[in-house]
Coordinates of C-alpha atoms and ligand atoms in Angstrom, one line a residue:
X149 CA -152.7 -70.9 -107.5
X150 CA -152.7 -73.8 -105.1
X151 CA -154.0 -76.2 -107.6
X152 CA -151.0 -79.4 -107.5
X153 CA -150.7 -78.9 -111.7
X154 CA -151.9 -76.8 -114.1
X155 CA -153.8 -77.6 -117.3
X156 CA -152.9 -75.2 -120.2
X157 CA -155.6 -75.2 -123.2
X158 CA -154.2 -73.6 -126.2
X159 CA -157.5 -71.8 -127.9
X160 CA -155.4 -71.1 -130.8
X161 CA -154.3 -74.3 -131.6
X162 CA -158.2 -75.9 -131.3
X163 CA -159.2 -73.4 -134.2
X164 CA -156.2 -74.2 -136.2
X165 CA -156.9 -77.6 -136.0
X166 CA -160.3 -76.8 -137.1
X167 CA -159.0 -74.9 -140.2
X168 CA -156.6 -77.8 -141.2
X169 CA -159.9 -80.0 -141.4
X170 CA -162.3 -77.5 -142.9
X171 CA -159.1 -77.0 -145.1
X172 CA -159.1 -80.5 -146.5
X173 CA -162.4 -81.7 -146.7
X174 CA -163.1 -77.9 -148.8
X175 CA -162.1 -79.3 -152.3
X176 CA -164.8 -82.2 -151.7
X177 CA -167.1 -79.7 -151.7
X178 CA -167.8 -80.7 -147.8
X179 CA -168.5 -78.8 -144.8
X180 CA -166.5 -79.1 -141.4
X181 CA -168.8 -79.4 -138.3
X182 CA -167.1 -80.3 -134.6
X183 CA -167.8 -82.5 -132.1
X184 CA -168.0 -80.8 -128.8
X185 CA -169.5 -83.7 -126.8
X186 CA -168.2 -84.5 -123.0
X187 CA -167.1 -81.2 -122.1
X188 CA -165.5 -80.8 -125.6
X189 CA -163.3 -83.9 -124.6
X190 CA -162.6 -82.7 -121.8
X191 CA -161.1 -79.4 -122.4
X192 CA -164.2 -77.5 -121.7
X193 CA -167.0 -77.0 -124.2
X194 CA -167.4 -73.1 -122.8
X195 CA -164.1 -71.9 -123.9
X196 CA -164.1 -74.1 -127.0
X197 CA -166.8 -73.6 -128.5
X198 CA -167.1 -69.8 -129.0
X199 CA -163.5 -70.2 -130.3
X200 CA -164.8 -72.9 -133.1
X201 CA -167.3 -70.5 -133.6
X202 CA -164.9 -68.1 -134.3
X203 CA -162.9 -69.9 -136.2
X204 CA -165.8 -70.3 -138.9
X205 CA -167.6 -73.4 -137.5
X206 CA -171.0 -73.2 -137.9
X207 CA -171.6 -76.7 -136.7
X208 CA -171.5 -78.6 -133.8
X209 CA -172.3 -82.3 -132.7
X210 CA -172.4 -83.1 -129.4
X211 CA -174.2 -86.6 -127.2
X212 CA -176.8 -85.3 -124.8
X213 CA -179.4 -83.5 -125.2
X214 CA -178.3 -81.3 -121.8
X215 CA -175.4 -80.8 -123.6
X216 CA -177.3 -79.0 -126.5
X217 CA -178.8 -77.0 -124.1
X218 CA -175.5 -76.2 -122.5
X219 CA -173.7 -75.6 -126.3
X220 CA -176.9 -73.3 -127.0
X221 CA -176.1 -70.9 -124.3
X222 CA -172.4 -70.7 -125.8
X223 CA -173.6 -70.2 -129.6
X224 CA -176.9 -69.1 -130.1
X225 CA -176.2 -68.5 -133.8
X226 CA -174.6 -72.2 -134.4
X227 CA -177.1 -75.3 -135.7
X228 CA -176.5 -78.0 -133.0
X229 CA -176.9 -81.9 -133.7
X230 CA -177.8 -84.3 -130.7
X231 CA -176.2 -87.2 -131.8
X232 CA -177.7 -89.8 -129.2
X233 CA -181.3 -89.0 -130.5
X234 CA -184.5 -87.8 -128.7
X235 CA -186.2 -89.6 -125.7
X236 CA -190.2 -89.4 -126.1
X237 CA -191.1 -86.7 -124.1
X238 CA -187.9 -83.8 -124.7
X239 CA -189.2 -82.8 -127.9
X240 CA -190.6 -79.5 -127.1
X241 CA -186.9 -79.0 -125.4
X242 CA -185.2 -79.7 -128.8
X243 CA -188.2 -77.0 -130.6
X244 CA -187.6 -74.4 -128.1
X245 CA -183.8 -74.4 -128.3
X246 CA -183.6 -75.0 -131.7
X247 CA -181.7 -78.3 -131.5
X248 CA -181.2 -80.7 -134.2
X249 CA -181.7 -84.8 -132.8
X250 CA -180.1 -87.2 -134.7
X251 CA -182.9 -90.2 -134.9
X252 CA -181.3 -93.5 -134.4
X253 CA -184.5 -96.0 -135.0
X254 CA -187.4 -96.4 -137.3
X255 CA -189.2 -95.6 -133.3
X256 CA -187.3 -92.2 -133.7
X257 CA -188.5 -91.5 -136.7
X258 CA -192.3 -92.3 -135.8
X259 CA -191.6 -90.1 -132.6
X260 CA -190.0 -87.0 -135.1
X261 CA -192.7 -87.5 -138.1
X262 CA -195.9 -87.3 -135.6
X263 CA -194.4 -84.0 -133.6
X264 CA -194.0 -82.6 -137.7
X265 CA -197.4 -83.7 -138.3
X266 CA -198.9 -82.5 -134.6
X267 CA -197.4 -79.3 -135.5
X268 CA -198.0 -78.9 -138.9
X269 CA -194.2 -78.4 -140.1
X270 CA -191.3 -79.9 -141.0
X271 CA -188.8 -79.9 -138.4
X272 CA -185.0 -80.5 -139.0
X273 CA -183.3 -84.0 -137.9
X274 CA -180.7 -86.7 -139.0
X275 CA -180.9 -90.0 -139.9
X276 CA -178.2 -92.7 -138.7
X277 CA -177.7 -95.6 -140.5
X278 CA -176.1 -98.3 -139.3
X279 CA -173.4 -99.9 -141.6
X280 CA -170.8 -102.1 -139.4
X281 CA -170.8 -100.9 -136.0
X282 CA -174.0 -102.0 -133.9
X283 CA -173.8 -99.2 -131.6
X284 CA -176.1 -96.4 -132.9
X285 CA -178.2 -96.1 -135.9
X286 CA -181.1 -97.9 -137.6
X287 CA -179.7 -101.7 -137.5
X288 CA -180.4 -103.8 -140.7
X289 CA -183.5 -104.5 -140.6
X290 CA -185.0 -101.5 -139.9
X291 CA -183.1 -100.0 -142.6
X292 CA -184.7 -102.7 -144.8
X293 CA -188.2 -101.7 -143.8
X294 CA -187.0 -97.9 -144.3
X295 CA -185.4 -98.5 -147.8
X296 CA -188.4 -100.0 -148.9
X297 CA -191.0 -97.0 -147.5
X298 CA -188.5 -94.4 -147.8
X299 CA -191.8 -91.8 -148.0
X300 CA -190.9 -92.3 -143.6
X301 CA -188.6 -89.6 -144.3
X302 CA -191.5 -87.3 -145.7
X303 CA -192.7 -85.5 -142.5
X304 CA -189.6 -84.0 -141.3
X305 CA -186.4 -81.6 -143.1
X306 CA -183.3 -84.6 -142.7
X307 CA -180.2 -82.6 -143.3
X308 CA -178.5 -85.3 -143.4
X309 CA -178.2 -89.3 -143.6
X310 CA -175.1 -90.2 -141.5
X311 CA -173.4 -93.5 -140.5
X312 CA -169.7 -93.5 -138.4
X313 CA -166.9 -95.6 -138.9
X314 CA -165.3 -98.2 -136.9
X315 CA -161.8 -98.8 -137.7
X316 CA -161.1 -95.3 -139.8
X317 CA -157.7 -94.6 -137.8
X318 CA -156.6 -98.1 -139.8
X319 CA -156.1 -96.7 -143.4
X320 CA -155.8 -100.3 -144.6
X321 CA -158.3 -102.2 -142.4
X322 CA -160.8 -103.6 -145.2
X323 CA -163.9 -102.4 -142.7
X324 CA -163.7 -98.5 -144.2
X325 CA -164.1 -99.7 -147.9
X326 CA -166.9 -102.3 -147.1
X327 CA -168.8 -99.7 -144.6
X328 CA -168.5 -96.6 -147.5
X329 CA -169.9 -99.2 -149.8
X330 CA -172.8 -99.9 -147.8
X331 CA -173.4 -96.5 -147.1
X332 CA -173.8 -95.4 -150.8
X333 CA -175.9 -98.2 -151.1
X334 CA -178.3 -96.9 -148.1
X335 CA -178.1 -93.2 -149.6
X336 CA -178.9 -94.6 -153.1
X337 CA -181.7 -96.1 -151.7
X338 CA -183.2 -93.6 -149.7
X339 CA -182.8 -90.7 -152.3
X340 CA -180.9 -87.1 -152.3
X341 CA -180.0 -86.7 -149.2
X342 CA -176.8 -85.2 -147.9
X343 CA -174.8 -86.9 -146.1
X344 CA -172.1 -87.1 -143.2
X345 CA -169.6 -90.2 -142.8
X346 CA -166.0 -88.9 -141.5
X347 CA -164.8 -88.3 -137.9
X348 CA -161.4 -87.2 -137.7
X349 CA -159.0 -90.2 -139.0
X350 CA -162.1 -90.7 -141.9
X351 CA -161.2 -87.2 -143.0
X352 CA -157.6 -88.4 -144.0
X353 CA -158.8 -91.8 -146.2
X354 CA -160.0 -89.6 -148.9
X355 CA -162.3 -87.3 -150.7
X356 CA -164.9 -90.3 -151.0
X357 CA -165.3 -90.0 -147.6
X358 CA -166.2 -87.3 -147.0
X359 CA -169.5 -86.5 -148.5
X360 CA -171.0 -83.2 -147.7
X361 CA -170.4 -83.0 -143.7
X362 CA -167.6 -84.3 -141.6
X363 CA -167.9 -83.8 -138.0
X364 CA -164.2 -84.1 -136.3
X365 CA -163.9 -84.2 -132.8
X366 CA -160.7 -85.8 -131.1
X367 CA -158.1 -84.3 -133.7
X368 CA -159.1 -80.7 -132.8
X369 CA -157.7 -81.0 -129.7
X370 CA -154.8 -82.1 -130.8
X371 CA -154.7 -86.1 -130.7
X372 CA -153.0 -87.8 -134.3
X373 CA -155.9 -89.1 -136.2
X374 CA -153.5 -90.8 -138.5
X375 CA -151.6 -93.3 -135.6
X376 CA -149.4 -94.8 -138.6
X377 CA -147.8 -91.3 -139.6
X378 CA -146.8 -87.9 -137.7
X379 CA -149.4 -86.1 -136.7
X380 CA -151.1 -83.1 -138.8
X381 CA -152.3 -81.4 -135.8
X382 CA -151.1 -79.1 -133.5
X383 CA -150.6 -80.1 -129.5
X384 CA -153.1 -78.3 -127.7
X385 CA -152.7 -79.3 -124.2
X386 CA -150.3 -79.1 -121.7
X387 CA -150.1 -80.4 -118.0
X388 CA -147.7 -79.5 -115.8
X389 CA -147.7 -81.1 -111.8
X390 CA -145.9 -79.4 -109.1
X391 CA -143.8 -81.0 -106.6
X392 CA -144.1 -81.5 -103.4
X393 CA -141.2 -83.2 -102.0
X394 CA -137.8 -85.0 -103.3
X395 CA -136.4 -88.5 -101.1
X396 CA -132.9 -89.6 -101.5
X397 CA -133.4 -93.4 -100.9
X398 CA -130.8 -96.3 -100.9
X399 CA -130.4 -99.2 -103.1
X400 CA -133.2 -101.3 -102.7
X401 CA -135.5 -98.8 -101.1
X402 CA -139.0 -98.9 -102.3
X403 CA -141.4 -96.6 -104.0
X404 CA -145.2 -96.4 -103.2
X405 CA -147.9 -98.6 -103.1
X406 CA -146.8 -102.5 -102.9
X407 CA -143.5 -101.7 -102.9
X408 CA -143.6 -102.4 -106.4
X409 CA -140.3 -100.1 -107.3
X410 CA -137.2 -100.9 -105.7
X411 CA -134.3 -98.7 -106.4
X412 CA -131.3 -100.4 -108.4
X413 CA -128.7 -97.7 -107.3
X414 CA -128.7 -94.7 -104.8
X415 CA -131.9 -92.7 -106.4
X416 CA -133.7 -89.0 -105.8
X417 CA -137.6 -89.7 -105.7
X418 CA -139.6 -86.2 -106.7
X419 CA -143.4 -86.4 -105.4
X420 CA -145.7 -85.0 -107.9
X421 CA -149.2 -83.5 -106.7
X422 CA -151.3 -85.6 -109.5
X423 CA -152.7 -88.5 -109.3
X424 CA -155.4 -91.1 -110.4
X425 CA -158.2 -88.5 -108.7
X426 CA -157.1 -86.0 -111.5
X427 CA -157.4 -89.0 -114.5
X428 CA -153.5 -89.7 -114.4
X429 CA -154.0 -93.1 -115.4
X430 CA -153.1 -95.7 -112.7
X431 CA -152.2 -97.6 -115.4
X432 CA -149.3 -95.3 -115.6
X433 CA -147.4 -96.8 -112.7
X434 CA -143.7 -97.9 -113.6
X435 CA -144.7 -97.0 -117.4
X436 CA -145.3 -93.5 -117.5
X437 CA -142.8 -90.9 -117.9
X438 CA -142.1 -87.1 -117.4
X439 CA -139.9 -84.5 -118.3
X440 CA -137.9 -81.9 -117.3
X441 CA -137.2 -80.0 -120.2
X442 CA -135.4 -82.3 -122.3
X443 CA -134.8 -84.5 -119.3
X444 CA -136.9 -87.5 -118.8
X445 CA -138.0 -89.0 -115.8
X446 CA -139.4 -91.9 -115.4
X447 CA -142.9 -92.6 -113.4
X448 CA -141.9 -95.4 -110.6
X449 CA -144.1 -97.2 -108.3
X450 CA -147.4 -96.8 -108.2
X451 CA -149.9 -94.1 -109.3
X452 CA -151.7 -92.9 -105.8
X453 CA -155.3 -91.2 -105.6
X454 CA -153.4 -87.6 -105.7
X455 CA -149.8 -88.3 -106.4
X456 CA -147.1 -89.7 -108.6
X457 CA -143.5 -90.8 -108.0
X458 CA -140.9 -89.9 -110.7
X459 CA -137.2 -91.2 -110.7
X460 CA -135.4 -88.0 -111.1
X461 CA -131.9 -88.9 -110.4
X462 CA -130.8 -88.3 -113.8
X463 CA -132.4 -85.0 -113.9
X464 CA -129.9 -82.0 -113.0
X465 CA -130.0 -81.1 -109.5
X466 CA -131.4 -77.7 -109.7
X467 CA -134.3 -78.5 -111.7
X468 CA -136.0 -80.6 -109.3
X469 CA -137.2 -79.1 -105.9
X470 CA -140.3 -78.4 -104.2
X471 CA -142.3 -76.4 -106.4
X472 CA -140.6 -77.3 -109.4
X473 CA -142.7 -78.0 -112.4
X474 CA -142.6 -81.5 -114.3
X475 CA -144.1 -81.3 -117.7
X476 CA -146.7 -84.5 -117.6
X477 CA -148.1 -83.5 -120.9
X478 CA -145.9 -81.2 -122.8
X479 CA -143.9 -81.2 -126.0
X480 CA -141.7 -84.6 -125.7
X481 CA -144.7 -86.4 -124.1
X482 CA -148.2 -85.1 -125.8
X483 CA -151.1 -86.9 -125.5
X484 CA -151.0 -89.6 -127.9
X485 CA -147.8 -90.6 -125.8
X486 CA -148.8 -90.7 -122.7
X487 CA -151.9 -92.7 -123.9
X488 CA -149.6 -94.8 -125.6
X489 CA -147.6 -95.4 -122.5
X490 CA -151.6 -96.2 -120.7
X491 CA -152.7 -98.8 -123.1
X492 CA -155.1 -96.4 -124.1
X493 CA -156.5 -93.7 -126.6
X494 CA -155.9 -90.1 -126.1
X495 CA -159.2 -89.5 -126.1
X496 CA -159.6 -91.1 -122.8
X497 CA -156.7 -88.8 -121.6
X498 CA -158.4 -86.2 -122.2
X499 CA -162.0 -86.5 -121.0
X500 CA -160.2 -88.0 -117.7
X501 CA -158.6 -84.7 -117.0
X502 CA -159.8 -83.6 -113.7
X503 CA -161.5 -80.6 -112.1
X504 CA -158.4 -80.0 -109.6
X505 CA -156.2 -78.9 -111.9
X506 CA -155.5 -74.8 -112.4
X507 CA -157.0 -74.2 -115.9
X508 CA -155.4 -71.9 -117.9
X509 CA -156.9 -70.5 -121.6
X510 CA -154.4 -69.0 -124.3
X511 CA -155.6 -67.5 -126.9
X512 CA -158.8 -67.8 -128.7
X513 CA -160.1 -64.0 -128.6
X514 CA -160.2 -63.0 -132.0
Ligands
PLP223 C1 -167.7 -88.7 -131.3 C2 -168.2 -88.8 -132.6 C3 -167.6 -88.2 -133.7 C4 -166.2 -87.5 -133.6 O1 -165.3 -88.5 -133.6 P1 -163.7 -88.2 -133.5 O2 -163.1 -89.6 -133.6 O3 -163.5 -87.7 -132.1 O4 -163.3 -87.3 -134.5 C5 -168.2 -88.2 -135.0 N1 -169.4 -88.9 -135.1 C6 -170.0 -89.6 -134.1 C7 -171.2 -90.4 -134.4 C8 -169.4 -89.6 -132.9 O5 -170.0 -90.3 -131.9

């Protein structure tokens, strides 16, 4: 315990969270898959996953194909979808680990049909369709060539034809209408399949989107996927950073780096042992904020490489000392706040969070 915070990881809040969403995509007759990529944002994919399993989840999305491997270890029993497709030359990996590539190009495709056909059977993959985001997915014009040769997708057992929104946390951004329309078009064209469309936010714009598979990631670890109202999901992390050392300093003394805080009246400075090394956003500097039970505290100057200034003159004397705890993510400041305060997404909080922290799991066994 000489870690300068420690990172608490409520287990039973991930799988509630996953309830909730298998809960409301159930009526459209959909299945609820995770996304465990990046260390399951960050909170660690070997803790989280068994407990998703647990839970009921039976599917699981994640980016690398060393991450597949890594997830198979955790859940030999769970079907596991590569999302950022197979490189020529790690198919036998994905064969002898039973993983599932999503294929991302009509070159994907080629690569997955002639392993089906080498091998005489039809293994399982996905198809990603581009509709609006140019990132990943067969772009336009591949999709042109496939809708008119759709016999591509004879070789090999596609479970299912997914696309991914771009702007789904903005219920009334015109892009979610225009993509789901193109995406029916694509699956009308291409036959039959089942398909997957909805990350976390596109759960909550409706049963249309949510075909037969959605495949959440950020909301089960507790970030709002509907910005615009309060958030159905349950806080799942908490940080707490120990202190190190408290300054009285003088009007006009200054804080940290640059000197960019100057104290406006007679002040008490607490040192914090987190910093930008641990992913406490530098951004944060004069704009972040703590608290103290109910009593906030203000980040001042700088953020440093493995510390933090807070202004805790207005926090009662005895609850700030050396070794006193500040809550830097807790209940009055979860995630989507202190991303909010960053100028940034919580899901950047979280894959940030850094290997020096104590890690603590609640929860999760049963
Ligand atoms: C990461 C990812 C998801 C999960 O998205 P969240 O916003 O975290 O719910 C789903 N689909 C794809 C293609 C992704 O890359």
């Amino acid at each position: 315990m000489h870690a300068g915070a420690t990172l608490t990881v409520d287990l039973n809040a991930v799988a509630a969270n996953w309830r909730l969403l298998a809960d409301r995509v159930a009526p459209s007759g959909a299945g609820c898959a995770a996304a465990v990529k990046a260390d399951a944002y960050g909170l660690g994919m070997r803790e989280v996953a068994p407990t998703l399993f647990r839970a009921g989840c039976r599917i699981f999305f994640v980016a690398l194909l060393d991450e597949g491997l890594a997830l198979r270890r955790l859940v030999p029993e769970a079907e596991i979808h590569v999302l950022n497709g197979p490189e020529p030359g790690t198919e036998p990996e994905y064969l002898e680990h039973d993983l599932i590539p999503v294929l991302n190009s009509l070159g994907d495709i080629q690569l997955w049909t002639d392993l089906c056909r080498w091998r005489n059977q039809r293994f399982p993959a996905d198809v990603h369709v581009n509709t609006a985001m140019s990132r990943l997915g067969l772009p336009a014009d591949e999709l042109a060539i496939l809708a008119d040769d759709p016999e591509r997708l004879d070789a090999f057992d596609v479970r299912y034809v997914m696309s991914h929104l771009s702007c789904a946390d903005e219920p009334k951004n015109p892009m979610n209408a225009m993509q789901l329309a193109a995406f029916k078009e694509v699956l009308g064209a291409l036959g039959g399949f089942n398909a997957s469309f909805a990350g976390s936010s596109g759960i909550f714009l409706g049963p249309e989107y949510h075909f037969q598979l959605a495949r959440p990631g950020v909301a089960l670890y507790g970030i709002n996927p509907t910005p615009d109202s309060p958030t159905p999901m349950r806080q799942v992390v908490s940080l707490k950073g120990k202190i190190l050392q408290v300054h009285t300093i003088d009007t006009d003394q200054a804080v940290g780096y640059g000197a960019t805080f100057r104290a406006q009246r007679q002040s008490r400075i607490a040192t914090v042992s987190v910093g930008y090394g641990d992913g406490y956003p530098r951004s944060l500097g004069n704009t972040g904020f703590a608290y103290f039970e109910s009593w906030r505290a203000p980040v001042v100057g700088r953020v440093s490489m493995d510390l933090i200034t807070l202004d805790v003159t207005d926090v009662p004397q005895d609850a700030v000392h050396t070794g006193a705890l500040a809550d830097l993510i807790g209940p009055l400041n979860p995630v989507d706040a202190v991303a909010r305060a960053a100028g940034t997404i919580g899901h950047e909080i979280l894959t940030n969070l850094g290997p020096r922290y104590n890690r603590v799991y609640t929860g999760g066994n049963s």
